[in-house]
mmCIF file with all atom_site columns, C-alpha atoms in Angstrom:
data_model
loop_
_atom_site.group_PDB
_atom_site.id
_atom_site.type_symbol
_atom_site.label_atom_id
_atom_site.label_alt_id
_atom_site.label_comp_id
_atom_site.label_asym_id
_atom_site.label_entity_id
_atom_site.label_seq_id
_atom_site.pdbx_PDB_ins_code
_atom_site.Cartn_x
_atom_site.Cartn_y
_atom_site.Cartn_z
_atom_site.occupancy
_atom_site.B_iso_or_equiv
_atom_site.pdbx_formal_charge
_atom_site.auth_seq_id
_atom_site.auth_comp_id
_atom_site.auth_asym_id
_atom_site.auth_atom_id
_atom_site.pdbx_PDB_model_num
ATOM 1  C CA . MET A 1 1  ? -51.588 -26.691 19.509 1.00 97.00 ? 16  MET A CA 1
ATOM 2  C CA . THR A 1 2  ? -50.858 -29.722 22.043 1.00 98.00 ? 17  THR A CA 1
ATOM 3  C CA . ARG A 1 3  ? -52.920 -33.263 21.753 1.00 98.00 ? 18  ARG A CA 1
ATOM 4  C CA . ARG A 1 4  ? -52.555 -36.218 23.807 1.00 98.00 ? 19  ARG A CA 1
ATOM 5  C CA . THR A 1 5  ? -55.126 -39.233 24.673 1.00 98.00 ? 20  THR A CA 1
ATOM 6  C CA . VAL A 1 6  ? -55.386 -41.074 27.692 1.00 98.00 ? 21  VAL A CA 1
ATOM 7  C CA . ILE A 1 7  ? -57.378 -43.901 28.217 1.00 98.00 ? 22  ILE A CA 1
ATOM 8  C CA . VAL A 1 8  ? -60.284 -43.419 31.400 1.00 97.00 ? 23  VAL A CA 1
ATOM 9  C CA . PRO A 1 9  ? -59.252 -46.441 34.234 1.00 96.00 ? 24  PRO A CA 1
ATOM 10 C CA . ASN A 1 10 ? -61.700 -45.815 35.899 1.00 93.00 ? 25  ASN A CA 1
ATOM 11 C CA . ARG A 1 11 ? -64.787 -49.036 36.360 1.00 94.00 ? 26  ARG A CA 1
ATOM 12 C CA . LEU A 1 12 ? -68.095 -46.142 35.802 1.00 94.00 ? 27  LEU A CA 1
ATOM 13 C CA . GLY A 1 13 ? -66.040 -43.619 33.203 1.00 95.00 ? 28  GLY A CA 1
ATOM 14 C CA . ILE A 1 14 ? -67.037 -40.116 33.280 1.00 95.00 ? 29  ILE A CA 1
ATOM 15 C CA . HIS A 1 15 ? -70.373 -39.986 35.209 1.00 94.00 ? 30  HIS A CA 1
ATOM 16 C CA . ALA A 1 16 ? -70.695 -36.527 36.945 1.00 95.00 ? 31  ALA A CA 1
ATOM 17 C CA . ARG A 1 17 ? -68.268 -36.137 39.960 1.00 95.00 ? 32  ARG A CA 1
ATOM 18 C CA . PRO A 1 18 ? -65.727 -36.815 37.031 1.00 96.00 ? 33  PRO A CA 1
ATOM 19 C CA . ALA A 1 19 ? -67.370 -34.619 34.473 1.00 97.00 ? 34  ALA A CA 1
ATOM 20 C CA . ALA A 1 20 ? -68.090 -31.573 36.892 1.00 97.00 ? 35  ALA A CA 1
ATOM 21 C CA . LEU A 1 21 ? -63.212 -32.097 38.170 1.00 97.00 ? 36  LEU A CA 1
ATOM 22 C CA . ILE A 1 22 ? -63.165 -32.864 34.471 1.00 98.00 ? 37  ILE A CA 1
ATOM 23 C CA . VAL A 1 23 ? -64.242 -28.805 33.672 1.00 98.00 ? 38  VAL A CA 1
ATOM 24 C CA . LYS A 1 24 ? -63.279 -27.157 37.220 1.00 98.00 ? 39  LYS A CA 1
ATOM 25 C CA . LYS A 1 25 ? -59.452 -28.245 35.989 1.00 98.00 ? 40  LYS A CA 1
ATOM 26 C CA . ALA A 1 26 ? -60.123 -27.025 32.272 1.00 98.00 ? 41  ALA A CA 1
ATOM 27 C CA . SER A 1 27 ? -61.322 -24.210 33.601 1.00 98.00 ? 42  SER A CA 1
ATOM 28 C CA . SER A 1 28 ? -58.464 -22.686 35.352 1.00 98.00 ? 43  SER A CA 1
ATOM 29 C CA . PHE A 1 29 ? -56.739 -22.140 31.840 1.00 98.00 ? 44  PHE A CA 1
ATOM 30 C CA . ARG A 1 30 ? -56.899 -20.178 29.118 1.00 98.00 ? 45  ARG A CA 1
ATOM 31 C CA . SER A 1 31 ? -56.314 -22.323 26.594 1.00 98.00 ? 46  SER A CA 1
ATOM 32 C CA . GLU A 1 32 ? -59.144 -22.908 24.092 1.00 98.00 ? 47  GLU A CA 1
ATOM 33 C CA . ILE A 1 33 ? -59.542 -27.089 25.300 1.00 98.00 ? 48  ILE A CA 1
ATOM 34 C CA . THR A 1 34 ? -61.451 -30.053 23.512 1.00 98.00 ? 49  THR A CA 1
ATOM 35 C CA . ILE A 1 35 ? -62.029 -34.003 25.038 1.00 98.00 ? 50  ILE A CA 1
ATOM 36 C CA . ALA A 1 36 ? -62.632 -36.402 21.731 1.00 98.00 ? 51  ALA A CA 1
ATOM 37 C CA . ALA A 1 37 ? -63.642 -39.885 22.172 1.00 96.00 ? 52  ALA A CA 1
ATOM 38 C CA . GLY A 1 38 ? -63.555 -41.142 18.230 1.00 92.00 ? 53  GLY A CA 1
ATOM 39 C CA . SER A 1 39 ? -65.755 -38.807 16.257 1.00 93.00 ? 54  SER A CA 1
ATOM 40 C CA . GLU A 1 40 ? -67.501 -36.570 18.741 1.00 95.00 ? 55  GLU A CA 1
ATOM 41 C CA . GLU A 1 41 ? -65.830 -33.622 20.149 1.00 97.00 ? 56  GLU A CA 1
ATOM 42 C CA . ILE A 1 42 ? -66.295 -31.465 22.424 1.00 98.00 ? 57  ILE A CA 1
ATOM 43 C CA . ASN A 1 43 ? -65.229 -28.141 24.320 1.00 98.00 ? 58  ASN A CA 1
ATOM 44 C CA . GLY A 1 44 ? -64.263 -28.882 27.955 1.00 98.00 ? 59  GLY A CA 1
ATOM 45 C CA . LYS A 1 45 ? -64.551 -26.657 29.951 1.00 98.00 ? 60  LYS A CA 1
ATOM 46 C CA . SER A 1 46 ? -68.110 -27.748 29.197 1.00 98.00 ? 61  SER A CA 1
ATOM 47 C CA . ILE A 1 47 ? -70.097 -29.577 32.041 1.00 97.00 ? 62  ILE A CA 1
ATOM 48 C CA . MET A 1 48 ? -73.291 -30.418 29.213 1.00 97.00 ? 63  MET A CA 1
ATOM 49 C CA . GLY A 1 49 ? -69.945 -31.172 27.055 1.00 97.00 ? 64  GLY A CA 1
ATOM 50 C CA . VAL A 1 50 ? -68.235 -33.727 28.901 1.00 97.00 ? 65  VAL A CA 1
ATOM 51 C CA . MET A 1 51 ? -71.486 -35.761 30.462 1.00 95.00 ? 66  MET A CA 1
ATOM 52 C CA . THR A 1 52 ? -72.505 -36.092 26.472 1.00 94.00 ? 67  THR A CA 1
ATOM 53 C CA . LEU A 1 53 ? -69.879 -37.804 25.636 1.00 93.00 ? 68  LEU A CA 1
ATOM 54 C CA . ALA A 1 54 ? -70.704 -40.877 27.984 1.00 87.00 ? 69  ALA A CA 1
ATOM 55 C CA . ALA A 1 55 ? -67.163 -42.179 27.630 1.00 95.00 ? 70  ALA A CA 1
ATOM 56 C CA . GLY A 1 56 ? -67.093 -45.060 29.350 1.00 95.00 ? 71  GLY A CA 1
ATOM 57 C CA . GLN A 1 57 ? -64.312 -47.594 31.550 1.00 96.00 ? 72  GLN A CA 1
ATOM 58 C CA . GLY A 1 58 ? -61.240 -48.124 28.220 1.00 97.00 ? 73  GLY A CA 1
ATOM 59 C CA . THR A 1 59 ? -62.638 -45.625 26.074 1.00 97.00 ? 74  THR A CA 1
ATOM 60 C CA . GLU A 1 60 ? -59.912 -43.362 24.579 1.00 97.00 ? 75  GLU A CA 1
ATOM 61 C CA . LEU A 1 61 ? -60.353 -39.437 24.875 1.00 98.00 ? 76  LEU A CA 1
ATOM 62 C CA . ALA A 1 62 ? -57.969 -37.451 22.814 1.00 98.00 ? 77  ALA A CA 1
ATOM 63 C CA . VAL A 1 63 ? -57.187 -34.103 25.072 1.00 98.00 ? 78  VAL A CA 1
ATOM 64 C CA . THR A 1 64 ? -55.968 -31.131 23.193 1.00 98.00 ? 79  THR A CA 1
ATOM 65 C CA . ALA A 1 65 ? -55.701 -27.582 24.065 1.00 98.00 ? 80  ALA A CA 1
ATOM 66 C CA . CYS A 1 66 ? -54.301 -25.417 22.225 1.00 98.00 ? 81  CYS A CA 1
ATOM 67 C CA . GLY A 1 67 ? -52.564 -22.026 23.675 1.00 98.00 ? 82  GLY A CA 1
ATOM 68 C CA . PRO A 1 68 ? -50.475 -19.900 26.180 1.00 98.00 ? 83  PRO A CA 1
ATOM 69 C CA . ASP A 1 69 ? -50.781 -22.829 28.310 1.00 98.00 ? 84  ASP A CA 1
ATOM 70 C CA . GLU A 1 70 ? -51.693 -25.310 25.975 1.00 98.00 ? 85  GLU A CA 1
ATOM 71 C CA . GLU A 1 71 ? -48.978 -27.573 26.996 1.00 98.00 ? 86  GLU A CA 1
ATOM 72 C CA . LYS A 1 72 ? -49.108 -27.832 30.706 1.00 98.00 ? 87  LYS A CA 1
ATOM 73 C CA . ALA A 1 73 ? -53.281 -28.130 30.792 1.00 98.00 ? 88  ALA A CA 1
ATOM 74 C CA . VAL A 1 74 ? -52.878 -31.222 28.739 1.00 98.00 ? 89  VAL A CA 1
ATOM 75 C CA . GLU A 1 75 ? -50.458 -32.558 30.854 1.00 98.00 ? 90  GLU A CA 1
ATOM 76 C CA . ALA A 1 76 ? -52.997 -31.628 33.987 1.00 98.00 ? 91  ALA A CA 1
ATOM 77 C CA . LEU A 1 77 ? -56.134 -33.008 32.802 1.00 98.00 ? 92  LEU A CA 1
ATOM 78 C CA . CYS A 1 78 ? -54.504 -36.245 30.440 1.00 98.00 ? 93  CYS A CA 1
ATOM 79 C CA . GLU A 1 79 ? -53.166 -36.622 34.604 1.00 97.00 ? 94  GLU A CA 1
ATOM 80 C CA . LEU A 1 80 ? -56.588 -36.145 35.979 1.00 97.00 ? 95  LEU A CA 1
ATOM 81 C CA . ILE A 1 81 ? -57.833 -38.969 33.961 1.00 97.00 ? 96  ILE A CA 1
ATOM 82 C CA . ALA A 1 82 ? -55.878 -40.867 34.352 1.00 96.00 ? 97  ALA A CA 1
ATOM 83 C CA . SER A 1 83 ? -55.916 -41.263 38.321 1.00 95.00 ? 98  SER A CA 1
ATOM 84 C CA . GLY A 1 84 ? -59.389 -42.372 37.520 1.00 95.00 ? 99  GLY A CA 1
ATOM 85 C CA . PHE A 1 85 ? -60.414 -39.826 39.959 1.00 91.00 ? 100 PHE A CA 1
ATOM 86 C CA . GLY A 1 86 ? -59.336 -41.549 43.549 1.00 84.00 ? 101 GLY A CA 1
ATOM 87 C CA . GLU A 1 87 ? -62.611 -43.819 42.302 1.00 81.00 ? 102 GLU A CA 1
ATOM 88 C CA . ASP A 1 88 ? -60.853 -47.534 42.315 1.00 64.00 ? 103 ASP A CA 1
#
């Protein structure tokens, strides 16, 4: 299992477009991926799950993956989130 935290930097947080980008990236990996904000933990490959996080700017997310490509998955997702999704 690989786990890393990342802060949501973009002003609008994770709304529909960033959520879709997260799910698309997560779905490209074979590992099981979860994303947690506080006590809420969701499946990183579920658009509805990612949307329900309602992660605003400054929210700390814990990205966890378990599987054959877990390290690459966590690294890619954390880089995507830290990039601000190209919004700022």
